[in-house]
Every structure is written in C-alpha cells, then in structure tokens.
PDB file of C-alpha atoms in Angstrom:
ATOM      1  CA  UNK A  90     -82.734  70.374  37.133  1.00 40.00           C
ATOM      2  CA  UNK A  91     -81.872  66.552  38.337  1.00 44.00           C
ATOM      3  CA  UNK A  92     -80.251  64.962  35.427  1.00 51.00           C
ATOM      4  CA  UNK A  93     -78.932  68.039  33.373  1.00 63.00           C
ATOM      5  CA  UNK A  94     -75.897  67.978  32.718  1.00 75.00           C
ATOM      6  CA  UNK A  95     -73.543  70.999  34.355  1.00 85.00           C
ATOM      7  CA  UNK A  96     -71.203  73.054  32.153  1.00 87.00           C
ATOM      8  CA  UNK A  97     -68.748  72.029  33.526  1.00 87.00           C
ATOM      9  CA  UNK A  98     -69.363  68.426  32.745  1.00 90.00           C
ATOM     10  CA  UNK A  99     -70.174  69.576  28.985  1.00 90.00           C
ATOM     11  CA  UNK A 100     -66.882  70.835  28.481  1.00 91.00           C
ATOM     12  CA  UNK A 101     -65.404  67.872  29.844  1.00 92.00           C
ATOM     13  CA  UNK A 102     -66.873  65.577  27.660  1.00 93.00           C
ATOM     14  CA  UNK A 103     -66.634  67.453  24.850  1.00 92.00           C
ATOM     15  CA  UNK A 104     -62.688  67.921  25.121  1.00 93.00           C
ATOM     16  CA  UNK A 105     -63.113  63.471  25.612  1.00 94.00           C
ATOM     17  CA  UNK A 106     -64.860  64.173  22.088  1.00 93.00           C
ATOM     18  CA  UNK A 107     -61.933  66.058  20.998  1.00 93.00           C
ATOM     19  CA  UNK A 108     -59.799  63.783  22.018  1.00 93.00           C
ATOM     20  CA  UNK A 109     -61.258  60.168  20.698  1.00 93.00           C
ATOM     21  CA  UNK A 110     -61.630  62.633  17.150  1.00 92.00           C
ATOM     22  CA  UNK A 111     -57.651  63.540  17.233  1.00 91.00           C
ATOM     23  CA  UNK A 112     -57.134  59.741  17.633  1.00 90.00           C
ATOM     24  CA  UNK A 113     -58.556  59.350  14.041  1.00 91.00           C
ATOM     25  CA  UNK A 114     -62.394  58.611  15.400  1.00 90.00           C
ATOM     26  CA  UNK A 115     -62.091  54.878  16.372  1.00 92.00           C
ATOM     27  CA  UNK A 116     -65.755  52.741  16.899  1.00 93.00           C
ATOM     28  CA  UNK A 117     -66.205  52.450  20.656  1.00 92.00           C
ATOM     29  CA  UNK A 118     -66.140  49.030  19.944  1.00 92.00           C
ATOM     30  CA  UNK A 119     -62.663  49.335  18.246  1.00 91.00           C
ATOM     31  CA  UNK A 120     -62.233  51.220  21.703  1.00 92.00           C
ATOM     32  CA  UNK A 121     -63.659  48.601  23.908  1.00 91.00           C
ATOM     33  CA  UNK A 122     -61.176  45.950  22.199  1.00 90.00           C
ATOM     34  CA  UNK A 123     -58.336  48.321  22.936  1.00 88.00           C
ATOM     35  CA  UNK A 124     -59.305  48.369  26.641  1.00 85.00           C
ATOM     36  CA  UNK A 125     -60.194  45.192  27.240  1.00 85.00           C
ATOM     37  CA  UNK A 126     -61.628  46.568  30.496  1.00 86.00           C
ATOM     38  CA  UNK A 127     -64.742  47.881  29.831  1.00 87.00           C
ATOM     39  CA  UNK A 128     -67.780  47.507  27.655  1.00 91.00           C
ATOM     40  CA  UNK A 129     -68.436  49.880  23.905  1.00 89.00           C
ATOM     41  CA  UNK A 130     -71.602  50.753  26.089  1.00 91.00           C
ATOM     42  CA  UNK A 131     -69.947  51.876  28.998  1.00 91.00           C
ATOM     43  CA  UNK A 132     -67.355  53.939  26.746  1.00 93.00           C
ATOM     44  CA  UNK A 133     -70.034  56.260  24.791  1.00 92.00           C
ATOM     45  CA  UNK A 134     -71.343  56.831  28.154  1.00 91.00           C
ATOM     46  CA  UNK A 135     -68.150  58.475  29.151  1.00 92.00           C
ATOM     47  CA  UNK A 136     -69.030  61.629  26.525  1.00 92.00           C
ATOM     48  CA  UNK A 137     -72.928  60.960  26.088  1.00 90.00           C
ATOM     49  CA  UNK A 138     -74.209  60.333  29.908  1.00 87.00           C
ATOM     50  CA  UNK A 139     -75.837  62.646  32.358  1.00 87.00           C
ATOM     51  CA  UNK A 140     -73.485  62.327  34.776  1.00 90.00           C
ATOM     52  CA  UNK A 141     -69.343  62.611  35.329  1.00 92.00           C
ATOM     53  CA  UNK A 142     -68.369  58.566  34.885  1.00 93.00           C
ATOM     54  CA  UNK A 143     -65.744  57.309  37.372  1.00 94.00           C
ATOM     55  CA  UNK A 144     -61.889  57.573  36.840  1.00 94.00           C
ATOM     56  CA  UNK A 145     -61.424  53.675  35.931  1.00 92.00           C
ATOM     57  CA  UNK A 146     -63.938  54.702  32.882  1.00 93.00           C
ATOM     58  CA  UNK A 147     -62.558  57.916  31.716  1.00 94.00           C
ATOM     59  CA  UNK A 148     -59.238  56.024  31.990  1.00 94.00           C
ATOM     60  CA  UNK A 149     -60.084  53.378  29.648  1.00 95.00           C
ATOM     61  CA  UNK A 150     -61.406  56.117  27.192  1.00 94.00           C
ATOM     62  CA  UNK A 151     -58.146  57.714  27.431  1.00 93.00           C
ATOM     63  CA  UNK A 152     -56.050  54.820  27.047  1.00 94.00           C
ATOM     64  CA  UNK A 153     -58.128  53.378  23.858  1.00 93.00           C
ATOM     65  CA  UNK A 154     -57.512  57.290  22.618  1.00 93.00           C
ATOM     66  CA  UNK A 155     -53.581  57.462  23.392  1.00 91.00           C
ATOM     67  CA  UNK A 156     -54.195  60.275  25.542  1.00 91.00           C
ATOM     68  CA  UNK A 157     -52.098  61.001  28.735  1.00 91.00           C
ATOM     69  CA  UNK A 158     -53.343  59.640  31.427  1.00 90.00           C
ATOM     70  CA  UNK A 159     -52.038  62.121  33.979  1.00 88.00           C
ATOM     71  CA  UNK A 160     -53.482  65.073  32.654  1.00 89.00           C
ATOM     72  CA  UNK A 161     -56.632  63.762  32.114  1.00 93.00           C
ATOM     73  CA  UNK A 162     -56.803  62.450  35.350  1.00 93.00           C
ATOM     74  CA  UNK A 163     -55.884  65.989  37.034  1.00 89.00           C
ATOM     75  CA  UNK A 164     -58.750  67.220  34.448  1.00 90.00           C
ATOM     76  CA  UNK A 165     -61.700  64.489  35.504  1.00 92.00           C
ATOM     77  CA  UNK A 166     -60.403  65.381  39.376  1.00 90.00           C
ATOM     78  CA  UNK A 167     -60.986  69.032  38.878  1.00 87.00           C
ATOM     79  CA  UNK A 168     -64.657  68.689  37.279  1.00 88.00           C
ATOM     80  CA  UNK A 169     -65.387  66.274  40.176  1.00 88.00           C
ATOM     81  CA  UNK A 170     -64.685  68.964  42.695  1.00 85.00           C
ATOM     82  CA  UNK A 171     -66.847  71.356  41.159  1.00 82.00           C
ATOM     83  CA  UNK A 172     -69.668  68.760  40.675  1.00 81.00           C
ATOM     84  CA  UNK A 173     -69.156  67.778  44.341  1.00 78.00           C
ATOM     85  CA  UNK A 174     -69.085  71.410  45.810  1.00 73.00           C
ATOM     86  CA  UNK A 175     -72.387  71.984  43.342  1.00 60.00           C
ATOM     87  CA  UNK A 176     -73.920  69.202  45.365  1.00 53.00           C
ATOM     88  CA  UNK A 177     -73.711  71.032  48.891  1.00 44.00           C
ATOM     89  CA  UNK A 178     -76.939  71.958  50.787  1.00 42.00           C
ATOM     90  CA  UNK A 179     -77.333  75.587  49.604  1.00 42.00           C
ATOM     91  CA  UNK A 180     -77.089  78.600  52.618  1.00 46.00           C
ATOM     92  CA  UNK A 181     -80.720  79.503  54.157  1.00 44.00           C
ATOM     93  CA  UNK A 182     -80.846  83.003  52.304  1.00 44.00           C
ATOM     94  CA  UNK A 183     -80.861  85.938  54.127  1.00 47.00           C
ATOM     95  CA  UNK A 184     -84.051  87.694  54.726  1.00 42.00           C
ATOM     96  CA  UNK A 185     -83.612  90.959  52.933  1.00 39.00           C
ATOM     97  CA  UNK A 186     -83.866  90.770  48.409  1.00 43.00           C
ATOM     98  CA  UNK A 187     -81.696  93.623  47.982  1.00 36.00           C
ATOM     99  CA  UNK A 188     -77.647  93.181  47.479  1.00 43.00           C
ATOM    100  CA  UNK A 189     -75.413  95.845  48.439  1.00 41.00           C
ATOM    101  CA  UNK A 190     -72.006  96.128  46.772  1.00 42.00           C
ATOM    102  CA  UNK A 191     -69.949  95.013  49.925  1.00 46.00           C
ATOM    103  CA  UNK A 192     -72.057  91.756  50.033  1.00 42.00           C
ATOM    104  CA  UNK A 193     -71.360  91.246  46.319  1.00 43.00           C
ATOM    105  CA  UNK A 194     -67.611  92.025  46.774  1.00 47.00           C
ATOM    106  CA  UNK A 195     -66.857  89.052  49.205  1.00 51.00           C
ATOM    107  CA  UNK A 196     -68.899  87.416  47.034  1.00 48.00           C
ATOM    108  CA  UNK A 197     -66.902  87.524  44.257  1.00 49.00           C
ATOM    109  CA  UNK A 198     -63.605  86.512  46.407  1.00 48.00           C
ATOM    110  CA  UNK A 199     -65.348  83.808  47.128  1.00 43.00           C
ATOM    111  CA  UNK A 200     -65.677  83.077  43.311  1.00 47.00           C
ATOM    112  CA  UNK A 201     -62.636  83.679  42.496  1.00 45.00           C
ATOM    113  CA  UNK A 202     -60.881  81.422  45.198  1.00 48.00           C
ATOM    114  CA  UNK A 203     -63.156  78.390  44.177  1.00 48.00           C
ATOM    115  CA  UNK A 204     -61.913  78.931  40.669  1.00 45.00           C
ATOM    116  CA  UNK A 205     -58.223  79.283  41.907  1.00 46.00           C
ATOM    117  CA  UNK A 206     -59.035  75.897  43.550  1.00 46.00           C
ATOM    118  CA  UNK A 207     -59.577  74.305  40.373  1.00 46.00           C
ATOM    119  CA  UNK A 208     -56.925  75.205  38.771  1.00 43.00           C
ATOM    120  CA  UNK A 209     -54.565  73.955  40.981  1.00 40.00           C
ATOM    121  CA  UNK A 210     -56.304  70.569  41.286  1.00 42.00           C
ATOM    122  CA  UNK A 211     -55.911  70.903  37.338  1.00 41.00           C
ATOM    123  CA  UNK A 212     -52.253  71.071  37.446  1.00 41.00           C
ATOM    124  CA  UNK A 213     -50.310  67.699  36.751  1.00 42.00           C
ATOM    125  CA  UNK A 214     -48.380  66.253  40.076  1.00 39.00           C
ATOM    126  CA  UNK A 215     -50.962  67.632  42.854  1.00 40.00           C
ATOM    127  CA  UNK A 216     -50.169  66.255  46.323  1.00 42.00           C
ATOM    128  CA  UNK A 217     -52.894  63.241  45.723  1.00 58.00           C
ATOM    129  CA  UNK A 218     -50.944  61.535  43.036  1.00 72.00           C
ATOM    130  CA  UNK A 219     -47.906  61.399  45.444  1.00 83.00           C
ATOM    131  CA  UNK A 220     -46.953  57.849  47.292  1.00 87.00           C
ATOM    132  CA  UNK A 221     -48.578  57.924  50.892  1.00 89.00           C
ATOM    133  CA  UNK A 222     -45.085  56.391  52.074  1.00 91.00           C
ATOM    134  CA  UNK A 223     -42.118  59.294  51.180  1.00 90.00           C
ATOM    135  CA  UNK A 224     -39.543  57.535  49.398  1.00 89.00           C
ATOM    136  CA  UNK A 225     -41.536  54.831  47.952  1.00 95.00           C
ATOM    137  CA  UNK A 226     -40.889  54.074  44.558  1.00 93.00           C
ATOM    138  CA  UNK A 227     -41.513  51.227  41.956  1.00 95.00           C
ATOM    139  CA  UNK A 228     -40.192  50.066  38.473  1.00 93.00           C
ATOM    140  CA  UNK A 229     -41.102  47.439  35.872  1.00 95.00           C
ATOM    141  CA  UNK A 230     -38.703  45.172  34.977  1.00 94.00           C
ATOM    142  CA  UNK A 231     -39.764  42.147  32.665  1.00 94.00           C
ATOM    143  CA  UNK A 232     -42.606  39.484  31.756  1.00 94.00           C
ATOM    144  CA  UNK A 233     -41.083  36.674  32.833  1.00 93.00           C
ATOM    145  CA  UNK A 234     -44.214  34.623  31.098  1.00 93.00           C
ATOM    146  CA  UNK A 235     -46.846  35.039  28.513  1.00 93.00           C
ATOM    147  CA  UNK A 236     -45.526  37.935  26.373  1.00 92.00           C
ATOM    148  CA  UNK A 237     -48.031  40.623  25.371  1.00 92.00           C
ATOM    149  CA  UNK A 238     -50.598  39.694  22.927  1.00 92.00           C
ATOM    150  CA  UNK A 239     -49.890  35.406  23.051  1.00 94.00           C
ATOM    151  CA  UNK A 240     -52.547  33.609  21.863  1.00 94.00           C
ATOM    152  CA  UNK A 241     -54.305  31.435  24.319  1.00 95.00           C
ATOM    153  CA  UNK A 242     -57.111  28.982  23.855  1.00 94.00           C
ATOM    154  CA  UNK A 243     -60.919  29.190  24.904  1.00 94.00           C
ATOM    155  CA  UNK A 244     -61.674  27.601  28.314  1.00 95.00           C
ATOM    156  CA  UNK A 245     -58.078  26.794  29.389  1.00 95.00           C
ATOM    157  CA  UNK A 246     -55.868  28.305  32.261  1.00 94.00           C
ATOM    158  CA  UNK A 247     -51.983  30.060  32.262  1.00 93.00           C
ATOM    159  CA  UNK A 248     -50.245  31.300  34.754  1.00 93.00           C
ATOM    160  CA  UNK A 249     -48.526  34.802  34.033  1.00 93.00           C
ATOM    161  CA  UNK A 250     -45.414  35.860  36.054  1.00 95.00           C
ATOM    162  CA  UNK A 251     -44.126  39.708  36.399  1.00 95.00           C
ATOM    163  CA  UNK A 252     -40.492  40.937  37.664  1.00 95.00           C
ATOM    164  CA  UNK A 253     -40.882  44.659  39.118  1.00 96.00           C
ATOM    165  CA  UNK A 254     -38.287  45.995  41.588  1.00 96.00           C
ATOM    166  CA  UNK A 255     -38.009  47.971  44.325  1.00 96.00           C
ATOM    167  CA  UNK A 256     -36.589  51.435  43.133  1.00 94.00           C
ATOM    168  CA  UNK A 257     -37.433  53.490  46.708  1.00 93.00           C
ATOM    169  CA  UNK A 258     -35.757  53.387  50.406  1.00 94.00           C
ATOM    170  CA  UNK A 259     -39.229  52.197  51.605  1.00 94.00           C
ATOM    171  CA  UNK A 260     -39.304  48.142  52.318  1.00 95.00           C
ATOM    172  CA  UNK A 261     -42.526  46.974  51.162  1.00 96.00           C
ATOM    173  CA  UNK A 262     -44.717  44.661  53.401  1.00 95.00           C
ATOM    174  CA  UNK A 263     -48.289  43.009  53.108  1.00 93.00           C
ATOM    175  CA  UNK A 264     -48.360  44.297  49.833  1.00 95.00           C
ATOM    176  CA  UNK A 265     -50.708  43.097  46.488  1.00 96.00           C
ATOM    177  CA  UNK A 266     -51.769  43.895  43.041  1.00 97.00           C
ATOM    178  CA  UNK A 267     -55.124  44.662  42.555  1.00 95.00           C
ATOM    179  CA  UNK A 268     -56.917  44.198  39.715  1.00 95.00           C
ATOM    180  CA  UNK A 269     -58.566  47.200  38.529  1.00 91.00           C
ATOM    181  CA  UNK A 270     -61.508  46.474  36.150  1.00 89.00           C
ATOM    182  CA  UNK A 271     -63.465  45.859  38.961  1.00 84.00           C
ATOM    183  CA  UNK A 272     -66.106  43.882  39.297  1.00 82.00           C
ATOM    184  CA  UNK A 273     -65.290  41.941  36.026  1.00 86.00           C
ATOM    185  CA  UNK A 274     -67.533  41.577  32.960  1.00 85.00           C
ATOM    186  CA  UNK A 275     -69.101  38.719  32.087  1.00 86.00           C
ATOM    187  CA  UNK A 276     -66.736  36.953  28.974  1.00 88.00           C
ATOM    188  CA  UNK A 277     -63.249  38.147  29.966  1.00 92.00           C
ATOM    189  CA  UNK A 278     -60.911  36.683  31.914  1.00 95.00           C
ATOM    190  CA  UNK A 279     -60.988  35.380  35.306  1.00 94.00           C
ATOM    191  CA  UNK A 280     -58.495  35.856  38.059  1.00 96.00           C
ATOM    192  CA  UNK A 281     -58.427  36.881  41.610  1.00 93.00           C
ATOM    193  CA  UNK A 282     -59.648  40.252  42.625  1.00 92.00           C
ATOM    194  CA  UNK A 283     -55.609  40.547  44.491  1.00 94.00           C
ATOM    195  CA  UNK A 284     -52.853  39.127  44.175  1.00 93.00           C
ATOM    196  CA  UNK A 285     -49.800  39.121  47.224  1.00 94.00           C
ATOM    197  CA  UNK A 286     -46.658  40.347  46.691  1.00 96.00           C
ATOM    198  CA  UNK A 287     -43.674  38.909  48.844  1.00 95.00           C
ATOM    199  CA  UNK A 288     -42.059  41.265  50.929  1.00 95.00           C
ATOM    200  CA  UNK A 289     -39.435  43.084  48.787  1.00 97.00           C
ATOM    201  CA  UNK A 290     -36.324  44.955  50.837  1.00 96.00           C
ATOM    202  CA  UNK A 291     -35.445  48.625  48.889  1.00 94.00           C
ATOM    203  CA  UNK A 292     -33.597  47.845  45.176  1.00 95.00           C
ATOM    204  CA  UNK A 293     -34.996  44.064  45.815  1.00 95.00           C
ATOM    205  CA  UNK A 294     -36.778  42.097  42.468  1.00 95.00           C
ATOM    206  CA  UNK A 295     -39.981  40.375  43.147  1.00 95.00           C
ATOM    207  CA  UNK A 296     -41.688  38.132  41.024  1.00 94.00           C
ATOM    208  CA  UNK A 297     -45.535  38.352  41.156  1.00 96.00           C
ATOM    209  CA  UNK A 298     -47.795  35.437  39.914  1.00 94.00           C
ATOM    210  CA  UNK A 299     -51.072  35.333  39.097  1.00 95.00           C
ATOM    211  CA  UNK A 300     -53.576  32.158  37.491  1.00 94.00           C
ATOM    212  CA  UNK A 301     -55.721  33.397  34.588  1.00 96.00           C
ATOM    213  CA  UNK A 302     -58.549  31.559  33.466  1.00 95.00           C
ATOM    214  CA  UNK A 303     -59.678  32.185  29.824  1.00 96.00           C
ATOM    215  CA  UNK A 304     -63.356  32.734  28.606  1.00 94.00           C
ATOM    216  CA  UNK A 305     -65.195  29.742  27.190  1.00 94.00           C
ATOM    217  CA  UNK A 306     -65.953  31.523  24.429  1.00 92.00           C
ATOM    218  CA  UNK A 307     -63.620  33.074  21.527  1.00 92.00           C
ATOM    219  CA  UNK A 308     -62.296  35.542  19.957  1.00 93.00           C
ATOM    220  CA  UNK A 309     -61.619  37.511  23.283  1.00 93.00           C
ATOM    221  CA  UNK A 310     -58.749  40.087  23.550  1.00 93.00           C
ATOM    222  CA  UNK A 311     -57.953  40.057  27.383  1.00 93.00           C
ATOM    223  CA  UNK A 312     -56.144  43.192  28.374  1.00 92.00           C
ATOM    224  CA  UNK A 313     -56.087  43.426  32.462  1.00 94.00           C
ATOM    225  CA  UNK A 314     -54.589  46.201  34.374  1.00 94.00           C
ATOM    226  CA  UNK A 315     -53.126  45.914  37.642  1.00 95.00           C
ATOM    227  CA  UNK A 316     -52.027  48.412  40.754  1.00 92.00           C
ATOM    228  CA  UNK A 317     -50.383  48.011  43.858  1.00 95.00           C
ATOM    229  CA  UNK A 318     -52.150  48.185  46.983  1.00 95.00           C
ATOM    230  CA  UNK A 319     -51.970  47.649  50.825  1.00 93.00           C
ATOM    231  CA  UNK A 320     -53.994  45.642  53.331  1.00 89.00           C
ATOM    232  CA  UNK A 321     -56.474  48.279  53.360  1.00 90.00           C
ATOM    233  CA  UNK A 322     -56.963  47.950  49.540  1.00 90.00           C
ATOM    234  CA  UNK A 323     -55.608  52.374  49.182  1.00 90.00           C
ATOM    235  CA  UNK A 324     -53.225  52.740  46.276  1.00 91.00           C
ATOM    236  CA  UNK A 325     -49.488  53.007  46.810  1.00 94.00           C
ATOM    237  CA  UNK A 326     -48.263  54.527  43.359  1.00 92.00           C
ATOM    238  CA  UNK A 327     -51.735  56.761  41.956  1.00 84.00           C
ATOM    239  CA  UNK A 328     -49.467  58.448  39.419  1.00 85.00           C
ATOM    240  CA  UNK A 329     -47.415  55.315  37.939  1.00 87.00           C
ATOM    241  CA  UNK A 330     -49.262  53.477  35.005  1.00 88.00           C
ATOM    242  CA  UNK A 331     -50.386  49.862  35.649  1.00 92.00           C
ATOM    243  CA  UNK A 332     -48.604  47.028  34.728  1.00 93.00           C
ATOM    244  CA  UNK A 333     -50.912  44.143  32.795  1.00 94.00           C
ATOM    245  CA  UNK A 334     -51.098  41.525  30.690  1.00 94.00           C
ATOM    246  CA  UNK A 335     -52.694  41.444  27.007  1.00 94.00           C
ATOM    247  CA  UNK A 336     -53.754  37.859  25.958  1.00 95.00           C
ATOM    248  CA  UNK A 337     -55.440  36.618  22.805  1.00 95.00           C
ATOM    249  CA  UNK A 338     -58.043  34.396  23.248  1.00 95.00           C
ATOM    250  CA  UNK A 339     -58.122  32.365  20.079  1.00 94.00           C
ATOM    251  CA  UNK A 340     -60.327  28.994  19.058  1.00 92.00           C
TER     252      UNK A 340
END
C-alpha cells in the first residue's frame, strides 16, 4: 500500500540504526551539531520515515555516525534501484490463471538477475563513482585561512581560502565548488550556492575563496561541505570526500 515502507527499505534503515547504536547512540541533535548540514528532524527521518531519504541526508547520518561513506553510499544506491524498479507500471497479465513450470522457470532467471544487479551496484568502486573525465584527479592540500573549528562572532563576515592541487593529466576549466547542503537552513551560514575555481594546468595549486557570512544569532557550529562541479552543475570527483570548513559561531 502507498506509504508502507518496502523491505528493502526496512533493512536499510535498520542497519542506519545499527550503525548510529555502534557509534555509542548519540541524540540526533548531538548528530545534527556534528553535521552542521542538516536539521535533528531531518536526521530521525533518515531511519523513521516512509520513504528512502536522499544521499545528501543519509550522508550526513553517516558522517555524524563515523561510518564510511563509500559503502554506505554503494548501499543507499542499491536500495534505490530496487525502490525505483518497484515503481514501474506492472505487465498487463496474461489472460490464462494457471502457471506452468516453464513460465515460472524464466521467471525465476529473471529474479535472480535483478538480485545479481544489486549486488553489484552494492559493491564499493562501481563505474558511477568514477571521474567522467579519465585521468582526472584531485588532492587537498592546506587551509590557507580560518582553521577548523575558529571561533567567529554572530552577524559578522570572513573570508576562508583553500589550496587543493591538481593530482590528474586532465587540465581543469570552468570549474567550481558547490556547496552541498542545498538549499540552506534558516540560522547557518550564508555563502554562495558556487564558488569558481581558476583554471588549474595538471600538478598546478589553486587557491579557492569563498565570503561566509555568520548567523545573527549564537551559539552556531557551521560545518559546510563542498564538491567540485562543472558548468552544468554534474560532479567531477563522486567518490572523493568534500573538502569544508567548520566555524564556531560564538557571542
């Protein structure tokens, strides 16, 4: 029935459960702080909804949990397939009831290759998390301002600077970082949705910039994640972990 939740989706959440329990049981709010991304609400809907929560979500849940992202991620992609295959318009059935064994044999391939499908989508470093440029590569280097966890005051602005580098043979061009908590809760902090990136030849340093504005309001822990994108906004690196900043927002 609409709004039951699938096995499938059980067993995911309730390996999330297992999860957020081996990480000593932390308050979703304790979780929330963590993330900085998203909301205590939005968190206990990621093992209590009716319905498989996006990756930026189950991410966050993750992260607050020290769990690894990659293998979680291959696991949340695997239950989306099946949820998304579940939601196909089902075959007019045929006119006879009856079922002979050589209808229930293909059947069964059929069953069997869908659950081979999964599994493969389950395994870590499927094609998806791949660069769509061969040879494109990128490493973190410094903060060259702002230092994780600096304390920063109410209702004023900084300006934090990264140094990442080149590490592929692929020159990168009209490239930016997108922010990835997107769109941005009320009371955290402000900044633009993308950020440029100059163009960086291969083995080249970059410095990227960005202008944060802090809440009004304190105590706020800002913790924003970033990922590189193109002009079209699609990922470059799926599989690398973000780079971000972690502020303090203190009175």
């Amino acid at each position: 029935m609409p709004g039951e939740r699938t096995p499938e989706l059980e067993a995911f959440m309730a390996e999330l459960r297992k999860l957020r329990t081996r990480a000593g049981e932390p308050s979703f709010r304790k979780m929330a702080a963590k993330s900085g991304a998203v909301s205590h609400a939005t968190l206990h809907l990621t093992v209590t909804g009716r319905r498989l929560q996006p990756w930026e979500t189950v991410r966050e849940f993750v992260r607050a949990c020290d769990g690894d992202e990659e293998e979680w991620h291959a696991r949340w992609q695997g239950v989306q397939l099946v949820l998304s295959a579940g939601r196909e318009p089902a075959p007019a059935p045929a006119a006879p009831r009856w079922r002979s064994k050589r209808v229930l044999a293909p059947l069964a391939l059929v069953l069997v290759a869908a659950i081979a499908a999964v599994v493969v989508i389950l395994l870590p470093g499927e094609q998806d998390a791949r660069p769509p440029h061969p040879g494109d590569s990128a490493g973190f280097i410094t903060d060259v301002t702002i230092p994780d966890d600096t304390a920063v005051k109410p209702g004023t602005q900084f300006v934090k600077v990264w140094e990442i580098k080149n590490t592929g043979t692929v020159e990168w061009r009209k490239r930016y970082l997108r922010r990835t908590d997107l769109p941005v809760a009320p009371g955290t902090c402000r900044t633009p949705e993308r950020i440029p990136v100059n163009d960086t030849a291969p083995q080249g340093h970059v410095q990227v910039t960005v202008t944060v504005s802090t809440p009004a309001t304190a105590p706020v822990d800002c913790k924003i994640f970033w990922k590189m994108v193109d002009e079209q906004d699609r990922e470059l690196f799926p599989a690398n972990k973000p780079i971000y900043f972690s502020v303090l927002v203190r009175a």
